[in-house]
Amino acid sequence: MWKNDANGSVQTGSEYERIGEESRPLLAQGAQARGASFWSSAFNLMNAIMGSGILGLSYAMANTGIIGFSILLLVVSSLAAYSIHLLLLLCGKTGINSYEALGERAFNRPGKILVACTILIQNIGVTVNSTMSTYLFILKSEMPAAITGFMSTETSGKWFEDGVTLLILVTLIVVLPLALLPKIGFLGYTSSLAFIFMLFFTVVVVVKKWSIPCPLPINSTVSLSLNTSECTPQMFVISSKSAYAVPTMAFSFLCHTAVLPIYCELHRPTKQRMQRVANVSIFLSFVVYLISALFGYLTFYTHVESELLLGYDTYLPRDVVVMSVRLAILLAVLFTVPLIHFPARKALLMLCRGEREFSWLFHSLSCFFVLTLVLLLAIFVPDIRNVFGVVGSTTSTCLLFVYPGMFYLRISSEPIRSLNSAGAVFLMVIGLVVGVLSLCVIIVSWVQGP
């Protein structure tokens, strides 16, 4: 018989074993409830994939070359889709549909605790990108400038110039109500808005390529360089800075903490349908990433900033469209926070309560606890990414590469020479390489200083 709980975890009895693996649906929140639509789920997954890290991809292209970047991006997106494929295969084989429960199935209770702690560390805020505290810190730092940029007169001492005040307000007014929603499927509407904002960013990057001349001007009359070779795009680039680009790209498709919660609430949640959701989300994210990175690079070439919008601020000061894009990116980041909050809260509840019936009391308490924690981190610990960067790079690598491969090898009964088992081993090797490279990049950054 099927057994459901409010967190979406599914267990099966002897009746389940008689159901074909390819047609086993996962039920969420009751058999009669209609789940989230295909596109609502796809928008949620795209929102989990794309974040402020999109601003650094042009810099990554400048340090790897157009063809080099395209190959790396294609490889990373394919590996992300394949690791999701392995997770969904395990769901089909076991009837389990939560990351934490897969860890428990593979390594008993220590595995469950390990996965839950990894998700908490990843989503609360000790990694370089795509965490709640990182996004809230970005909002605190950038919102005052984004708002005052539209003011025609000089302002000073206004309440909206205080980043902490603005951060607390948007958290209470926007983030908290969305985070309190019991189902991740409800966030499909805000996720679609976030994707539209990312499309707007991409369109503006394409259009503004023809607004900034090359060689880049220092001011309206003087060029930065008379050497027009700087305006020649590079196809392949290998340098010490290339090592910095690889971790950025490797984690640009990290969405695995949200995959299974989205799977639980998908309407007609079969493995094939969820795989199509993942493929569509990763493909559209790939297209947006590639176009924005390409035209950002073709605008500034070797002078592209590590955060793309800084270049536009330098050469197109107080441009209304650029200021609108900055605000759009902030809104996209704002709508991403509740989505990242969902798996973090679920992991906390799995650690504290296990798989029990839904309770509004514990749901609300865990929601307030997580949001309060990340808000305090964003306000009082601005250097948390430097302090815990090593831990963050490790958790990202584990969630994206290591855990899917390791769990598949542990749970699946397929021989090691089978295609999926070989792919699982390959994922683990890639995870080890990327993890070591990320640690080296962080250590070198510490040694070199700001």
PDB file of C-alpha atoms in Angstrom, residues 124-421:
ATOM      1  CA  ILE A 124      21.012  28.540   4.236  1.00  0.00           C
ATOM      2  CA  GLY A 125      24.096  30.290   3.127  1.00  0.00           C
ATOM      3  CA  VAL A 126      27.658  29.121   3.266  1.00  0.00           C
ATOM      4  CA  THR A 127      28.263  28.689  -0.434  1.00  0.00           C
ATOM      5  CA  VAL A 128      29.367  31.150  -3.054  1.00  0.00           C
ATOM      6  CA  ASN A 129      26.056  31.361  -4.921  1.00  0.00           C
ATOM      7  CA  SER A 130      22.421  30.307  -4.744  1.00  0.00           C
ATOM      8  CA  THR A 131      21.867  30.503  -1.000  1.00  0.00           C
ATOM      9  CA  MET A 132      19.352  32.427   1.032  1.00  0.00           C
ATOM     10  CA  SER A 133      21.816  34.465   3.082  1.00  0.00           C
ATOM     11  CA  THR A 134      23.820  35.302  -0.054  1.00  0.00           C
ATOM     12  CA  TYR A 135      20.702  36.498  -1.843  1.00  0.00           C
ATOM     13  CA  LEU A 136      19.517  38.498   1.161  1.00  0.00           C
ATOM     14  CA  PHE A 137      22.966  40.070   1.442  1.00  0.00           C
ATOM     15  CA  ILE A 138      22.760  41.036  -2.243  1.00  0.00           C
ATOM     16  CA  LEU A 139      19.347  42.607  -1.605  1.00  0.00           C
ATOM     17  CA  LYS A 140      20.657  44.504   1.396  1.00  0.00           C
ATOM     18  CA  SER A 141      23.629  45.843  -0.576  1.00  0.00           C
ATOM     19  CA  GLU A 142      21.994  46.612  -3.903  1.00  0.00           C
ATOM     20  CA  MET A 143      18.414  47.675  -3.170  1.00  0.00           C
ATOM     21  CA  PRO A 144      19.215  51.186  -1.881  1.00  0.00           C
ATOM     22  CA  ALA A 145      21.311  51.985  -4.964  1.00  0.00           C
ATOM     23  CA  ALA A 146      18.698  50.492  -7.285  1.00  0.00           C
ATOM     24  CA  ILE A 147      15.957  52.651  -5.772  1.00  0.00           C
ATOM     25  CA  THR A 148      17.909  55.907  -5.460  1.00  0.00           C
ATOM     26  CA  GLY A 149      19.152  55.481  -9.043  1.00  0.00           C
ATOM     27  CA  PHE A 150      15.650  56.342 -10.278  1.00  0.00           C
ATOM     28  CA  MET A 151      15.498  59.513  -8.189  1.00  0.00           C
ATOM     29  CA  SER A 152      15.970  62.661 -10.266  1.00  0.00           C
ATOM     30  CA  THR A 153      17.214  64.678  -7.275  1.00  0.00           C
ATOM     31  CA  GLU A 154      19.812  63.964  -4.630  1.00  0.00           C
ATOM     32  CA  THR A 155      18.514  62.197  -1.553  1.00  0.00           C
ATOM     33  CA  SER A 156      20.141  61.679   1.818  1.00  0.00           C
ATOM     34  CA  GLY A 157      18.959  60.242   5.071  1.00  0.00           C
ATOM     35  CA  LYS A 158      15.855  58.630   3.589  1.00  0.00           C
ATOM     36  CA  TRP A 159      14.625  55.343   5.007  1.00  0.00           C
ATOM     37  CA  PHE A 160      14.933  53.568   1.658  1.00  0.00           C
ATOM     38  CA  GLU A 161      18.680  54.270   1.639  1.00  0.00           C
ATOM     39  CA  ASP A 162      19.151  51.923   4.581  1.00  0.00           C
ATOM     40  CA  GLY A 163      19.792  48.427   3.259  1.00  0.00           C
ATOM     41  CA  VAL A 164      18.960  46.718   6.551  1.00  0.00           C
ATOM     42  CA  THR A 165      15.570  48.447   6.791  1.00  0.00           C
ATOM     43  CA  LEU A 166      14.712  47.522   3.211  1.00  0.00           C
ATOM     44  CA  LEU A 167      15.851  43.949   3.759  1.00  0.00           C
ATOM     45  CA  ILE A 168      13.675  43.480   6.834  1.00  0.00           C
ATOM     46  CA  LEU A 169      10.666  44.987   5.045  1.00  0.00           C
ATOM     47  CA  VAL A 170      10.907  42.814   1.930  1.00  0.00           C
ATOM     48  CA  THR A 171      11.504  39.738   4.081  1.00  0.00           C
ATOM     49  CA  LEU A 172       8.362  40.387   6.116  1.00  0.00           C
ATOM     50  CA  ILE A 173       6.172  41.539   3.208  1.00  0.00           C
ATOM     51  CA  VAL A 174       7.305  39.238   0.387  1.00  0.00           C
ATOM     52  CA  VAL A 175       9.574  36.394   1.503  1.00  0.00           C
ATOM     53  CA  LEU A 176       7.752  35.333   4.675  1.00  0.00           C
ATOM     54  CA  PRO A 177       4.253  34.922   3.147  1.00  0.00           C
ATOM     55  CA  LEU A 178       5.690  32.942   0.217  1.00  0.00           C
ATOM     56  CA  ALA A 179       7.874  30.818   2.514  1.00  0.00           C
ATOM     57  CA  LEU A 180       4.858  29.932   4.666  1.00  0.00           C
ATOM     58  CA  LEU A 181       3.072  28.294   1.727  1.00  0.00           C
ATOM     59  CA  PRO A 182       2.782  24.547   2.417  1.00  0.00           C
ATOM     60  CA  LYS A 183       3.524  23.421  -1.155  1.00  0.00           C
ATOM     61  CA  ILE A 184       6.397  24.353  -3.425  1.00  0.00           C
ATOM     62  CA  GLY A 185       4.028  24.195  -6.417  1.00  0.00           C
ATOM     63  CA  PHE A 186       2.359  27.415  -5.251  1.00  0.00           C
ATOM     64  CA  LEU A 187       5.592  29.262  -6.077  1.00  0.00           C
ATOM     65  CA  GLY A 188       5.207  28.566  -9.807  1.00  0.00           C
ATOM     66  CA  TYR A 189       3.712  32.022 -10.403  1.00  0.00           C
ATOM     67  CA  THR A 190       6.548  33.928  -8.729  1.00  0.00           C
ATOM     68  CA  SER A 191       9.080  31.643 -10.408  1.00  0.00           C
ATOM     69  CA  SER A 192       7.604  32.491 -13.818  1.00  0.00           C
ATOM     70  CA  LEU A 193       8.064  36.190 -12.992  1.00  0.00           C
ATOM     71  CA  ALA A 194      11.661  35.521 -11.983  1.00  0.00           C
ATOM     72  CA  PHE A 195      12.280  33.798 -15.321  1.00  0.00           C
ATOM     73  CA  ILE A 196      10.755  36.754 -17.186  1.00  0.00           C
ATOM     74  CA  PHE A 197      13.132  39.076 -15.312  1.00  0.00           C
ATOM     75  CA  MET A 198      16.067  36.889 -16.380  1.00  0.00           C
ATOM     76  CA  LEU A 199      14.858  37.027 -19.990  1.00  0.00           C
ATOM     77  CA  PHE A 200      14.628  40.816 -19.708  1.00  0.00           C
ATOM     78  CA  PHE A 201      18.240  40.869 -18.462  1.00  0.00           C
ATOM     79  CA  THR A 202      19.337  38.735 -21.414  1.00  0.00           C
ATOM     80  CA  VAL A 203      17.523  40.898 -23.980  1.00  0.00           C
ATOM     81  CA  VAL A 204      19.083  44.072 -22.561  1.00  0.00           C
ATOM     82  CA  VAL A 205      22.569  42.519 -22.624  1.00  0.00           C
ATOM     83  CA  VAL A 206      22.037  41.707 -26.318  1.00  0.00           C
ATOM     84  CA  VAL A 207      20.704  45.175 -27.183  1.00  0.00           C
ATOM     85  CA  LYS A 208      23.332  47.110 -25.194  1.00  0.00           C
ATOM     86  CA  LYS A 209      26.149  45.366 -27.050  1.00  0.00           C
ATOM     87  CA  TRP A 210      25.758  48.041 -29.746  1.00  0.00           C
ATOM     88  CA  SER A 211      25.578  50.931 -27.256  1.00  0.00           C
ATOM     89  CA  ILE A 212      29.168  50.615 -26.030  1.00  0.00           C
ATOM     90  CA  PRO A 213      31.923  51.064 -28.624  1.00  0.00           C
ATOM     91  CA  CYS A 214      35.116  49.059 -28.803  1.00  0.00           C
ATOM     92  CA  PRO A 215      37.847  49.945 -27.855  1.00  0.00           C
ATOM     93  CA  LEU A 216      36.125  50.890 -24.616  1.00  0.00           C
ATOM     94  CA  PRO A 217      36.069  54.609 -23.835  1.00  0.00           C
ATOM     95  CA  ILE A 218      37.481  55.974 -20.586  1.00  0.00           C
ATOM     96  CA  ASN A 219      35.142  58.905 -21.088  1.00  0.00           C
ATOM     97  CA  SER A 220      33.162  60.308 -23.982  1.00  0.00           C
ATOM     98  CA  THR A 221      36.256  61.253 -26.027  1.00  0.00           C
ATOM     99  CA  VAL A 222      39.206  59.111 -24.919  1.00  0.00           C
ATOM    100  CA  SER A 223      39.547  55.430 -25.745  1.00  0.00           C
ATOM    101  CA  LEU A 224      40.922  52.937 -23.288  1.00  0.00           C
ATOM    102  CA  SER A 225      43.148  51.482 -25.972  1.00  0.00           C
ATOM    103  CA  LEU A 226      43.881  52.169 -29.617  1.00  0.00           C
ATOM    104  CA  ASN A 227      44.677  48.496 -30.109  1.00  0.00           C
ATOM    105  CA  THR A 228      41.660  47.108 -31.926  1.00  0.00           C
ATOM    106  CA  SER A 229      42.923  43.555 -31.323  1.00  0.00           C
ATOM    107  CA  GLU A 230      41.256  43.850 -27.925  1.00  0.00           C
ATOM    108  CA  CYS A 231      37.956  43.761 -29.823  1.00  0.00           C
ATOM    109  CA  THR A 232      38.684  40.342 -31.293  1.00  0.00           C
ATOM    110  CA  PRO A 233      36.826  37.547 -29.499  1.00  0.00           C
ATOM    111  CA  GLN A 234      38.926  34.607 -28.304  1.00  0.00           C
ATOM    112  CA  MET A 235      37.715  31.087 -29.045  1.00  0.00           C
ATOM    113  CA  PHE A 236      39.886  29.319 -26.458  1.00  0.00           C
ATOM    114  CA  VAL A 237      41.593  30.843 -23.415  1.00  0.00           C
ATOM    115  CA  ILE A 238      43.741  28.965 -20.917  1.00  0.00           C
ATOM    116  CA  SER A 239      45.180  30.934 -18.013  1.00  0.00           C
ATOM    117  CA  SER A 240      45.345  30.910 -14.235  1.00  0.00           C
ATOM    118  CA  LYS A 241      41.966  32.676 -14.192  1.00  0.00           C
ATOM    119  CA  SER A 242      40.392  29.810 -16.119  1.00  0.00           C
ATOM    120  CA  ALA A 243      40.468  27.798 -12.892  1.00  0.00           C
ATOM    121  CA  TYR A 244      38.124  30.366 -11.354  1.00  0.00           C
ATOM    122  CA  ALA A 245      35.626  29.959 -14.181  1.00  0.00           C
ATOM    123  CA  VAL A 246      35.178  26.198 -13.872  1.00  0.00           C
ATOM    124  CA  PRO A 247      33.630  26.141 -10.345  1.00  0.00           C
ATOM    125  CA  THR A 248      31.324  29.016 -11.322  1.00  0.00           C
ATOM    126  CA  MET A 249      30.055  27.041 -14.280  1.00  0.00           C
ATOM    127  CA  ALA A 250      30.017  23.711 -12.437  1.00  0.00           C
ATOM    128  CA  PHE A 251      27.524  25.034  -9.902  1.00  0.00           C
ATOM    129  CA  SER A 252      25.463  27.031 -12.429  1.00  0.00           C
ATOM    130  CA  PHE A 253      22.986  24.141 -12.772  1.00  0.00           C
ATOM    131  CA  LEU A 254      22.771  23.188  -9.099  1.00  0.00           C
ATOM    132  CA  CYS A 255      19.059  22.655  -8.403  1.00  0.00           C
ATOM    133  CA  HIS A 256      19.035  19.157  -6.945  1.00  0.00           C
ATOM    134  CA  THR A 257      17.657  20.094  -3.537  1.00  0.00           C
ATOM    135  CA  ALA A 258      14.472  21.304  -5.249  1.00  0.00           C
ATOM    136  CA  VAL A 259      14.085  18.491  -7.802  1.00  0.00           C
ATOM    137  CA  LEU A 260      12.431  15.892  -5.584  1.00  0.00           C
ATOM    138  CA  PRO A 261      10.094  18.312  -3.739  1.00  0.00           C
ATOM    139  CA  ILE A 262       8.934  19.527  -7.166  1.00  0.00           C
ATOM    140  CA  TYR A 263       8.572  15.898  -8.263  1.00  0.00           C
ATOM    141  CA  CYS A 264       6.311  15.168  -5.287  1.00  0.00           C
ATOM    142  CA  GLU A 265       3.809  17.839  -6.296  1.00  0.00           C
ATOM    143  CA  LEU A 266       3.895  17.383 -10.071  1.00  0.00           C
ATOM    144  CA  HIS A 267       0.557  16.517 -11.663  1.00  0.00           C
ATOM    145  CA  ARG A 268       0.753  12.895 -12.863  1.00  0.00           C
ATOM    146  CA  PRO A 269       4.237  12.532 -11.319  1.00  0.00           C
ATOM    147  CA  THR A 270       5.889   9.805 -13.357  1.00  0.00           C
ATOM    148  CA  LYS A 271       9.642   9.548 -13.771  1.00  0.00           C
ATOM    149  CA  GLN A 272       9.427  10.310 -17.491  1.00  0.00           C
ATOM    150  CA  ARG A 273       7.290  13.421 -16.925  1.00  0.00           C
ATOM    151  CA  MET A 274       9.637  14.788 -14.268  1.00  0.00           C
ATOM    152  CA  GLN A 275      12.640  14.068 -16.470  1.00  0.00           C
ATOM    153  CA  ARG A 276      10.990  16.146 -19.209  1.00  0.00           C
ATOM    154  CA  VAL A 277      10.483  18.966 -16.692  1.00  0.00           C
ATOM    155  CA  ALA A 278      14.181  18.783 -15.794  1.00  0.00           C
ATOM    156  CA  ASN A 279      15.302  18.630 -19.430  1.00  0.00           C
ATOM    157  CA  VAL A 280      13.170  21.632 -20.436  1.00  0.00           C
ATOM    158  CA  SER A 281      14.339  23.648 -17.423  1.00  0.00           C
ATOM    159  CA  ILE A 282      18.006  22.861 -17.996  1.00  0.00           C
ATOM    160  CA  PHE A 283      17.746  23.541 -21.757  1.00  0.00           C
ATOM    161  CA  LEU A 284      16.066  26.943 -21.320  1.00  0.00           C
ATOM    162  CA  SER A 285      18.546  27.876 -18.579  1.00  0.00           C
ATOM    163  CA  PHE A 286      21.385  26.795 -20.895  1.00  0.00           C
ATOM    164  CA  VAL A 287      20.094  29.064 -23.681  1.00  0.00           C
ATOM    165  CA  VAL A 288      19.700  32.069 -21.359  1.00  0.00           C
ATOM    166  CA  TYR A 289      23.133  31.468 -19.834  1.00  0.00           C
ATOM    167  CA  LEU A 290      24.864  31.144 -23.201  1.00  0.00           C
ATOM    168  CA  ILE A 291      23.243  34.195 -24.838  1.00  0.00           C
ATOM    169  CA  SER A 292      23.766  36.507 -21.858  1.00  0.00           C
ATOM    170  CA  ALA A 293      27.360  35.356 -21.368  1.00  0.00           C
ATOM    171  CA  LEU A 294      28.185  35.655 -25.086  1.00  0.00           C
ATOM    172  CA  PHE A 295      26.839  39.173 -25.608  1.00  0.00           C
ATOM    173  CA  GLY A 296      28.188  40.362 -22.269  1.00  0.00           C
ATOM    174  CA  TYR A 297      31.622  39.159 -23.332  1.00  0.00           C
ATOM    175  CA  LEU A 298      31.283  40.660 -26.836  1.00  0.00           C
ATOM    176  CA  THR A 299      30.477  44.003 -25.195  1.00  0.00           C
ATOM    177  CA  PHE A 300      33.517  44.286 -22.911  1.00  0.00           C
ATOM    178  CA  TYR A 301      35.853  41.525 -24.158  1.00  0.00           C
ATOM    179  CA  THR A 302      38.885  41.178 -21.856  1.00  0.00           C
ATOM    180  CA  HIS A 303      37.664  44.103 -19.723  1.00  0.00           C
ATOM    181  CA  VAL A 304      34.462  42.365 -18.621  1.00  0.00           C
ATOM    182  CA  GLU A 305      33.841  42.713 -14.904  1.00  0.00           C
ATOM    183  CA  SER A 306      33.372  39.727 -12.594  1.00  0.00           C
ATOM    184  CA  GLU A 307      29.849  41.109 -12.080  1.00  0.00           C
ATOM    185  CA  LEU A 308      28.590  42.076 -15.523  1.00  0.00           C
ATOM    186  CA  LEU A 309      26.360  44.986 -14.499  1.00  0.00           C
ATOM    187  CA  LEU A 310      29.353  46.880 -13.044  1.00  0.00           C
ATOM    188  CA  GLY A 311      30.633  47.387 -16.579  1.00  0.00           C
ATOM    189  CA  TYR A 312      27.395  49.041 -17.665  1.00  0.00           C
ATOM    190  CA  ASP A 313      27.499  51.302 -14.609  1.00  0.00           C
ATOM    191  CA  THR A 314      30.940  52.488 -15.728  1.00  0.00           C
ATOM    192  CA  TYR A 315      30.230  53.164 -19.400  1.00  0.00           C
ATOM    193  CA  LEU A 316      26.474  53.863 -19.298  1.00  0.00           C
ATOM    194  CA  PRO A 317      25.989  55.725 -16.009  1.00  0.00           C
ATOM    195  CA  ARG A 318      22.373  56.375 -14.981  1.00  0.00           C
ATOM    196  CA  ASP A 319      21.024  54.546 -18.013  1.00  0.00           C
ATOM    197  CA  VAL A 320      17.349  53.916 -17.275  1.00  0.00           C
ATOM    198  CA  VAL A 321      17.280  50.518 -18.987  1.00  0.00           C
ATOM    199  CA  VAL A 322      20.384  49.318 -17.128  1.00  0.00           C
ATOM    200  CA  MET A 323      18.934  50.524 -13.827  1.00  0.00           C
ATOM    201  CA  SER A 324      15.709  48.692 -14.657  1.00  0.00           C
ATOM    202  CA  VAL A 325      17.688  45.505 -15.326  1.00  0.00           C
ATOM    203  CA  ARG A 326      19.430  45.808 -11.963  1.00  0.00           C
ATOM    204  CA  LEU A 327      16.045  46.117 -10.271  1.00  0.00           C
ATOM    205  CA  ALA A 328      14.720  43.145 -12.279  1.00  0.00           C
ATOM    206  CA  ILE A 329      17.661  40.979 -11.168  1.00  0.00           C
ATOM    207  CA  LEU A 330      17.002  41.963  -7.544  1.00  0.00           C
ATOM    208  CA  LEU A 331      13.334  41.004  -7.903  1.00  0.00           C
ATOM    209  CA  ALA A 332      14.330  37.667  -9.454  1.00  0.00           C
ATOM    210  CA  VAL A 333      16.667  37.063  -6.509  1.00  0.00           C
ATOM    211  CA  LEU A 334      13.874  38.021  -4.115  1.00  0.00           C
ATOM    212  CA  PHE A 335      11.499  35.463  -5.640  1.00  0.00           C
ATOM    213  CA  THR A 336      14.187  32.777  -5.509  1.00  0.00           C
ATOM    214  CA  VAL A 337      14.639  32.994  -1.728  1.00  0.00           C
ATOM    215  CA  PRO A 338      11.299  31.272  -0.831  1.00  0.00           C
ATOM    216  CA  LEU A 339      12.050  28.502  -3.339  1.00  0.00           C
ATOM    217  CA  ILE A 340      15.449  27.796  -1.760  1.00  0.00           C
ATOM    218  CA  HIS A 341      13.815  28.037   1.667  1.00  0.00           C
ATOM    219  CA  PHE A 342      11.476  25.116   0.965  1.00  0.00           C
ATOM    220  CA  PRO A 343      14.052  22.260   0.819  1.00  0.00           C
ATOM    221  CA  ALA A 344      16.016  23.827   3.709  1.00  0.00           C
ATOM    222  CA  ARG A 345      12.918  23.853   5.906  1.00  0.00           C
ATOM    223  CA  LYS A 346      12.043  20.323   4.818  1.00  0.00           C
ATOM    224  CA  ALA A 347      15.550  19.101   5.700  1.00  0.00           C
ATOM    225  CA  LEU A 348      15.269  20.717   9.141  1.00  0.00           C
ATOM    226  CA  LEU A 349      11.921  19.024   9.765  1.00  0.00           C
ATOM    227  CA  MET A 350      13.327  15.681   8.619  1.00  0.00           C
ATOM    228  CA  LEU A 351      16.155  16.042  11.135  1.00  0.00           C
ATOM    229  CA  CYS A 352      13.931  17.127  14.026  1.00  0.00           C
ATOM    230  CA  ARG A 353      10.680  15.233  13.448  1.00  0.00           C
ATOM    231  CA  GLY A 354      11.285  12.610  10.815  1.00  0.00           C
ATOM    232  CA  GLU A 355       8.518  11.673   8.393  1.00  0.00           C
ATOM    233  CA  ARG A 356       5.400  12.656  10.303  1.00  0.00           C
ATOM    234  CA  GLU A 357       2.039  14.157   9.453  1.00  0.00           C
ATOM    235  CA  PHE A 358       1.935  17.796   8.431  1.00  0.00           C
ATOM    236  CA  SER A 359       1.645  20.246  11.320  1.00  0.00           C
ATOM    237  CA  TRP A 360       1.114  23.958  10.818  1.00  0.00           C
ATOM    238  CA  LEU A 361       2.791  24.576  14.188  1.00  0.00           C
ATOM    239  CA  PHE A 362       6.079  22.904  13.269  1.00  0.00           C
ATOM    240  CA  HIS A 363       5.809  24.187   9.709  1.00  0.00           C
ATOM    241  CA  SER A 364       5.554  27.790  10.943  1.00  0.00           C
ATOM    242  CA  LEU A 365       8.201  27.415  13.649  1.00  0.00           C
ATOM    243  CA  SER A 366      10.739  25.956  11.237  1.00  0.00           C
ATOM    244  CA  CYS A 367       9.909  28.660   8.680  1.00  0.00           C
ATOM    245  CA  PHE A 368      10.487  31.467  11.200  1.00  0.00           C
ATOM    246  CA  PHE A 369      13.662  29.822  12.491  1.00  0.00           C
ATOM    247  CA  VAL A 370      15.258  29.423   9.055  1.00  0.00           C
ATOM    248  CA  LEU A 371      14.309  32.909   7.858  1.00  0.00           C
ATOM    249  CA  THR A 372      15.485  34.519  11.094  1.00  0.00           C
ATOM    250  CA  LEU A 373      18.809  32.702  10.845  1.00  0.00           C
ATOM    251  CA  VAL A 374      19.496  33.712   7.238  1.00  0.00           C
ATOM    252  CA  LEU A 375      18.351  37.288   7.940  1.00  0.00           C
ATOM    253  CA  LEU A 376      20.798  37.590  10.835  1.00  0.00           C
ATOM    254  CA  LEU A 377      23.570  36.120   8.670  1.00  0.00           C
ATOM    255  CA  ALA A 378      22.852  38.602   5.870  1.00  0.00           C
ATOM    256  CA  ILE A 379      22.809  41.572   8.266  1.00  0.00           C
ATOM    257  CA  PHE A 380      25.664  40.800  10.646  1.00  0.00           C
ATOM    258  CA  VAL A 381      27.999  38.349   8.856  1.00  0.00           C
ATOM    259  CA  PRO A 382      28.787  39.810   5.421  1.00  0.00           C
ATOM    260  CA  ASP A 383      31.973  37.740   5.093  1.00  0.00           C
ATOM    261  CA  ILE A 384      30.287  34.381   5.665  1.00  0.00           C
ATOM    262  CA  ARG A 385      31.085  33.263   2.127  1.00  0.00           C
ATOM    263  CA  ASN A 386      34.796  33.664   2.848  1.00  0.00           C
ATOM    264  CA  VAL A 387      34.590  32.016   6.266  1.00  0.00           C
ATOM    265  CA  PHE A 388      32.668  28.927   5.131  1.00  0.00           C
ATOM    266  CA  GLY A 389      33.568  28.821   1.451  1.00  0.00           C
ATOM    267  CA  VAL A 390      35.381  25.500   1.817  1.00  0.00           C
ATOM    268  CA  VAL A 391      32.334  23.832   3.360  1.00  0.00           C
ATOM    269  CA  GLY A 392      30.046  25.385   0.762  1.00  0.00           C
ATOM    270  CA  SER A 393      32.051  24.189  -2.222  1.00  0.00           C
ATOM    271  CA  THR A 394      32.058  20.704  -0.713  1.00  0.00           C
ATOM    272  CA  THR A 395      28.287  20.581  -0.182  1.00  0.00           C
ATOM    273  CA  SER A 396      27.586  21.857  -3.694  1.00  0.00           C
ATOM    274  CA  THR A 397      29.827  19.215  -5.223  1.00  0.00           C
ATOM    275  CA  CYS A 398      28.206  16.477  -3.147  1.00  0.00           C
ATOM    276  CA  LEU A 399      24.635  17.434  -4.031  1.00  0.00           C
ATOM    277  CA  LEU A 400      25.324  17.886  -7.737  1.00  0.00           C
ATOM    278  CA  PHE A 401      27.743  15.031  -8.467  1.00  0.00           C
ATOM    279  CA  VAL A 402      28.759  12.781  -5.572  1.00  0.00           C
ATOM    280  CA  TYR A 403      25.512  11.854  -3.804  1.00  0.00           C
ATOM    281  CA  PRO A 404      23.482  10.893  -6.919  1.00  0.00           C
ATOM    282  CA  GLY A 405      26.291   8.629  -8.118  1.00  0.00           C
ATOM    283  CA  MET A 406      27.069   7.188  -4.687  1.00  0.00           C
ATOM    284  CA  PHE A 407      23.427   6.492  -3.823  1.00  0.00           C
ATOM    285  CA  TYR A 408      22.834   4.829  -7.163  1.00  0.00           C
ATOM    286  CA  LEU A 409      25.800   2.502  -6.717  1.00  0.00           C
ATOM    287  CA  ARG A 410      24.698   1.698  -3.183  1.00  0.00           C
ATOM    288  CA  ILE A 411      20.987   1.130  -3.830  1.00  0.00           C
ATOM    289  CA  SER A 412      20.853  -0.209  -7.376  1.00  0.00           C
ATOM    290  CA  SER A 413      21.459  -3.894  -7.993  1.00  0.00           C
ATOM    291  CA  GLU A 414      22.894  -3.293 -11.476  1.00  0.00           C
ATOM    292  CA  PRO A 415      26.409  -4.609 -12.185  1.00  0.00           C
ATOM    293  CA  ILE A 416      29.228  -2.090 -12.046  1.00  0.00           C
ATOM    294  CA  ARG A 417      29.811  -2.454 -15.801  1.00  0.00           C
ATOM    295  CA  SER A 418      26.267  -1.371 -16.689  1.00  0.00           C
ATOM    296  CA  LEU A 419      25.799   1.984 -18.369  1.00  0.00           C
ATOM    297  CA  ASN A 420      24.122   3.717 -15.417  1.00  0.00           C
ATOM    298  CA  SER A 421      26.607   2.327 -12.886  1.00  0.00           C
TER     299      SER A 421
END
